[in-house]
PDB file of C-alpha atoms in Angstrom:
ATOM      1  CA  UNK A  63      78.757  86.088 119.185  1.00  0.00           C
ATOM      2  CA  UNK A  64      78.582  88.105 116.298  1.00  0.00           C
ATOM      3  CA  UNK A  65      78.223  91.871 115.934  1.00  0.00           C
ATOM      4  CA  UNK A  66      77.031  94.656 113.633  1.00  0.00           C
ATOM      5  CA  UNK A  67      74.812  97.393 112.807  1.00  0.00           C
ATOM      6  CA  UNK A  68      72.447  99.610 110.700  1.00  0.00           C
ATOM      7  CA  UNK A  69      73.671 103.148 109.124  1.00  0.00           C
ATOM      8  CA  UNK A  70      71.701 105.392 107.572  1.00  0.00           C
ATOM      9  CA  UNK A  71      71.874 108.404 105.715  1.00  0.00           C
ATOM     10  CA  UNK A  72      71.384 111.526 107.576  1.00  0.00           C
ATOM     11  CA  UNK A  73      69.608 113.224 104.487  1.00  0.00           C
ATOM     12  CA  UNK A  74      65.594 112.613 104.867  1.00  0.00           C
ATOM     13  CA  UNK A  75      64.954 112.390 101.524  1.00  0.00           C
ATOM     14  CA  UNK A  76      67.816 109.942 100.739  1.00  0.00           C
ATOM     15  CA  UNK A  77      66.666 106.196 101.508  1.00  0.00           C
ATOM     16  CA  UNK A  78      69.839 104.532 101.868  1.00  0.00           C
ATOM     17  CA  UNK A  79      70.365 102.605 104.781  1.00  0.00           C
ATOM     18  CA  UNK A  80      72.447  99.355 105.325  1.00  0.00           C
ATOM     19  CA  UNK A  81      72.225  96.752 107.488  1.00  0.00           C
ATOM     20  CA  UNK A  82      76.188  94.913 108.240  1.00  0.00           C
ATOM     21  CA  UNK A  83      76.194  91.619 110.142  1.00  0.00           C
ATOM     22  CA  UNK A  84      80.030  91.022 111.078  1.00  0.00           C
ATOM     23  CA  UNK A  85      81.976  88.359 113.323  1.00  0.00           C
ATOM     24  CA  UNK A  86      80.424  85.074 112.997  1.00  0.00           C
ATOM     25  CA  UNK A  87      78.151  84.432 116.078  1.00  0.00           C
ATOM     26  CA  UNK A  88      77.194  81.260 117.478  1.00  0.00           C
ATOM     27  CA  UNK A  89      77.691  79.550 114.261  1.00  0.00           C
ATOM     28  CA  UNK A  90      78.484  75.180 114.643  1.00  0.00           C
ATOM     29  CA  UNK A  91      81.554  74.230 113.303  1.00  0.00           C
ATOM     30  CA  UNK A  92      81.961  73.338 109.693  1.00  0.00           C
ATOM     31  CA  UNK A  93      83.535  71.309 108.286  1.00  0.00           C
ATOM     32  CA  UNK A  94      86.279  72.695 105.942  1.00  0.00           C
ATOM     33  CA  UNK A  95      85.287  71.519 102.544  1.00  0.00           C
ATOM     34  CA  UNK A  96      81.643  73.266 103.195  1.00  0.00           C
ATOM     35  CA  UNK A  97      83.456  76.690 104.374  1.00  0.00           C
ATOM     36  CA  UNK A  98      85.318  76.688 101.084  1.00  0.00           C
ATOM     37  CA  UNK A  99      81.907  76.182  99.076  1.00  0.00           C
ATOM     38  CA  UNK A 100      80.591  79.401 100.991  1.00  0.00           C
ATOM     39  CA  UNK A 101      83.327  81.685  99.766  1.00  0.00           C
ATOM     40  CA  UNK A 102      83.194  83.420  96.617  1.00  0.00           C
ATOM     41  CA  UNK A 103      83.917  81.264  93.621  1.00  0.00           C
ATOM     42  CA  UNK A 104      86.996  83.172  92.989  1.00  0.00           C
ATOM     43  CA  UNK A 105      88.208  82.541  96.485  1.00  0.00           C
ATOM     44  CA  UNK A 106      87.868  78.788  96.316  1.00  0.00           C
ATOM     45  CA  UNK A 107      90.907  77.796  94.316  1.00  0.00           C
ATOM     46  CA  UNK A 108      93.607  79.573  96.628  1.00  0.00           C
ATOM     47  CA  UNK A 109      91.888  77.770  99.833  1.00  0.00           C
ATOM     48  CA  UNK A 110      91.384  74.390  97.616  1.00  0.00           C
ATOM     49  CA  UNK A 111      95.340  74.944  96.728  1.00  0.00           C
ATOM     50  CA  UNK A 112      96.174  75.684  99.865  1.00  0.00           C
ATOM     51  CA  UNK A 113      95.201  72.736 101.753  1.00  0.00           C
ATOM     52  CA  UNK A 114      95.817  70.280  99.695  1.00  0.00           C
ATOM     53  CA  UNK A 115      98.219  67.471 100.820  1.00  0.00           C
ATOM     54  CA  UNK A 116      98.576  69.666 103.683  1.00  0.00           C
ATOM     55  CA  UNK A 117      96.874  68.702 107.806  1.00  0.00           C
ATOM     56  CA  UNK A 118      94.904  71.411 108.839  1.00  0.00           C
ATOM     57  CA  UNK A 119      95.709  72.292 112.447  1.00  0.00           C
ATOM     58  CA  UNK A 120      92.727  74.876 113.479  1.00  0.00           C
ATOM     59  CA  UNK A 121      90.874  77.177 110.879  1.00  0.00           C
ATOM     60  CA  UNK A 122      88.576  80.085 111.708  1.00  0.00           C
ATOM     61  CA  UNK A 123      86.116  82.520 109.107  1.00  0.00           C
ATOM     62  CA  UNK A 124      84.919  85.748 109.738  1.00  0.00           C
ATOM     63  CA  UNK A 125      82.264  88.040 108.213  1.00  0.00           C
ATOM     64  CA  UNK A 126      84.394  91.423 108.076  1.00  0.00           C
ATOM     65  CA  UNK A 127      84.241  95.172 106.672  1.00  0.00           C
ATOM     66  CA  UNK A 128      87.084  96.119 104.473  1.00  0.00           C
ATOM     67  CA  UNK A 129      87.535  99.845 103.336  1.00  0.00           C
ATOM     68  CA  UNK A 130      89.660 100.124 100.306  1.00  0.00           C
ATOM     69  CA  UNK A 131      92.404 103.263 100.456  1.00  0.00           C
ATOM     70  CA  UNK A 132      92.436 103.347  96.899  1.00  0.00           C
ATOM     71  CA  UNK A 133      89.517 103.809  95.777  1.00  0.00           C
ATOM     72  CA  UNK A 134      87.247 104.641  99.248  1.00  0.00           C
ATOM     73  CA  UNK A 135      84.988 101.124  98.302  1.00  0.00           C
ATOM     74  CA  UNK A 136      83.439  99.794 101.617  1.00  0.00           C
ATOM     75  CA  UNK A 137      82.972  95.861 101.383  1.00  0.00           C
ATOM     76  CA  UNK A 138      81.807  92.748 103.290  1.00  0.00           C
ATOM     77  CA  UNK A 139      83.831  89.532 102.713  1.00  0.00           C
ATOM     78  CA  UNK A 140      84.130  86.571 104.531  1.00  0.00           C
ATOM     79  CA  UNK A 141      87.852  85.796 105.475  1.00  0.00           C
ATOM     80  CA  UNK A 142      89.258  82.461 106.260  1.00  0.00           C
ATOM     81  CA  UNK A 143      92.318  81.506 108.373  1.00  0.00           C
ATOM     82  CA  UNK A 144      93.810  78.556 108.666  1.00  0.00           C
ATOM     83  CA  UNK A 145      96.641  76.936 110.253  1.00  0.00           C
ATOM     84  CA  UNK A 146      98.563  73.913 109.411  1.00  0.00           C
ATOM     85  CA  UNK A 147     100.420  71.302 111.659  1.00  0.00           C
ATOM     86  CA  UNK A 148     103.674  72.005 109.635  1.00  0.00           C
ATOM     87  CA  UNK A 149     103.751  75.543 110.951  1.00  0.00           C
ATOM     88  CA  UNK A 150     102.486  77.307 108.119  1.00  0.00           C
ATOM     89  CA  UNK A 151      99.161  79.555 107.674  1.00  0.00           C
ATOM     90  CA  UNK A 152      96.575  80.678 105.035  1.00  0.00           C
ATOM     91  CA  UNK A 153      94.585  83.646 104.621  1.00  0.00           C
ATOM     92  CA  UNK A 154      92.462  84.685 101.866  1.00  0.00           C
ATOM     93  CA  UNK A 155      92.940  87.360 100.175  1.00  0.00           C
ATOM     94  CA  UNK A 156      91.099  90.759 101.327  1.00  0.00           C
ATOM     95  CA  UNK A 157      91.447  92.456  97.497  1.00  0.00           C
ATOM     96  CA  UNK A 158      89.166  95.162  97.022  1.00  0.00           C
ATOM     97  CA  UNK A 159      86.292  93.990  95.101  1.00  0.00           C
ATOM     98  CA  UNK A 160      85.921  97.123  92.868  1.00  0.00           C
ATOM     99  CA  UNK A 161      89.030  98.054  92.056  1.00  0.00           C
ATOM    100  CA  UNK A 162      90.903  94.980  92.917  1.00  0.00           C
ATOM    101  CA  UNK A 163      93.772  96.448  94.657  1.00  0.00           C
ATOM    102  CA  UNK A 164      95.420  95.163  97.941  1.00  0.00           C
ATOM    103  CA  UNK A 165      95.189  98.458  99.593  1.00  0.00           C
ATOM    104  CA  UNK A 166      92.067  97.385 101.742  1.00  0.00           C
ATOM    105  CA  UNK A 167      92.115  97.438 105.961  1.00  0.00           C
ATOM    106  CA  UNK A 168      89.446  96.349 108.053  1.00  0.00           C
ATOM    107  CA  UNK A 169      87.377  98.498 109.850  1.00  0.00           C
ATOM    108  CA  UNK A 170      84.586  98.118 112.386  1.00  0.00           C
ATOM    109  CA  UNK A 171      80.883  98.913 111.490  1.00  0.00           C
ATOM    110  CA  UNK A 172      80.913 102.043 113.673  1.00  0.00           C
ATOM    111  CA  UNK A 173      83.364 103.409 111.642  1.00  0.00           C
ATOM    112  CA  UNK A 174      81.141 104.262 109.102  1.00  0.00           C
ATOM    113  CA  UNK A 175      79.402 107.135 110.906  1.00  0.00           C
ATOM    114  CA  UNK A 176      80.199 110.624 109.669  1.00  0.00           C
ATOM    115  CA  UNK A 177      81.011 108.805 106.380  1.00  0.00           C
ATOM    116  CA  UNK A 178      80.211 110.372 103.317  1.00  0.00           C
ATOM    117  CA  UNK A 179      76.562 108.574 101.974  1.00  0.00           C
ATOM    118  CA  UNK A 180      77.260 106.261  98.896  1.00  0.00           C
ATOM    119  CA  UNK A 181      73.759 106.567  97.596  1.00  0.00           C
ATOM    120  CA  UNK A 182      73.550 110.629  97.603  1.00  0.00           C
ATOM    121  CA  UNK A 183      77.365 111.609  97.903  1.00  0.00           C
ATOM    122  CA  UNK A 184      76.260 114.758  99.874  1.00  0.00           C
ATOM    123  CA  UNK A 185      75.219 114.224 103.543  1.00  0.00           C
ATOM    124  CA  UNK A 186      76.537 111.640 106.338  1.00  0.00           C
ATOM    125  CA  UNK A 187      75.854 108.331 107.443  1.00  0.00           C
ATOM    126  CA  UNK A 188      75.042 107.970 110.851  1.00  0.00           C
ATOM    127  CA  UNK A 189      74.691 104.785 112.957  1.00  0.00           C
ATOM    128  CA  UNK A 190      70.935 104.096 113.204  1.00  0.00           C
ATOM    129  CA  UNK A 191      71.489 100.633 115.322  1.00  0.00           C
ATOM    130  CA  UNK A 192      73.697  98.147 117.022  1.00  0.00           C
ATOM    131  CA  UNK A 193      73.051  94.734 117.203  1.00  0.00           C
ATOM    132  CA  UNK A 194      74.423  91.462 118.418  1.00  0.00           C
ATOM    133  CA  UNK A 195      73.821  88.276 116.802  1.00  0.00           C
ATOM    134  CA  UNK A 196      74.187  84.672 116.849  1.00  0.00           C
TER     135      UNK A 196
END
């Protein structure tokens, strides 16, 4: 089951508000090849190079929350894992998508209470729901 949430800026007058649907719930298992076409184009070479002439063992994908300690950027990406029968793993990368550094670490959604607000860079964010999905 997946997870996630709605925050919203404490200000009354500011309208931001996102909603962040993380994990990935009750979703049927996919075939490889069609997980790699649902990553970002830029993504798709490393996996594509990665399994090739290689047996996949087990392979996972998650919708995550990244926060970047370089430049404070909060991001969604879907992140694939895979294992191989040879021993070895995969994982795509989790480079921040503004400033493309590798300084990023995930966080969970409630993490972004008490958050600065992106939209007016003055009052809070606050959690304004949780939710579970699937």
């Amino acid at each position: 089951m997946g997870y996630g949430g709605t925050v919203a800026c404490t200000d009354v007058d500011c309208v931001y508000r996102k909603k962040y649907f993380l994990g990935h719930g009750m979703t049927p298992v996919y075939p490889l090849s069609s997980l790699i076409m649902e990553l970002h184009p830029t993504a798709r070479p490393s996996v594509m190079e990665a399994v090739k002439d290689r047996h996949v063992c087990h392979y996972e994908h998650n919708h995550s929350l990244f926060h970047c300690t370089n430049c404070d950027h909060v991001f969604k990406k879907v992140t694939v894992k895979i294992e191989f029968y040879d021993g070895g793993s995969f994982e795509t990368h989790r480079r921040c998508s503004r400033c493309k550094k590798d300084r990023t670490k995930e966080i969970d959604v409630g993490e972004l209470e008490n958050r600065i607000c992106p939209k007016c860079k003055e009052s809070l964010l606050k959690m304004d729901s949780f939710i579970l999905w699937d």
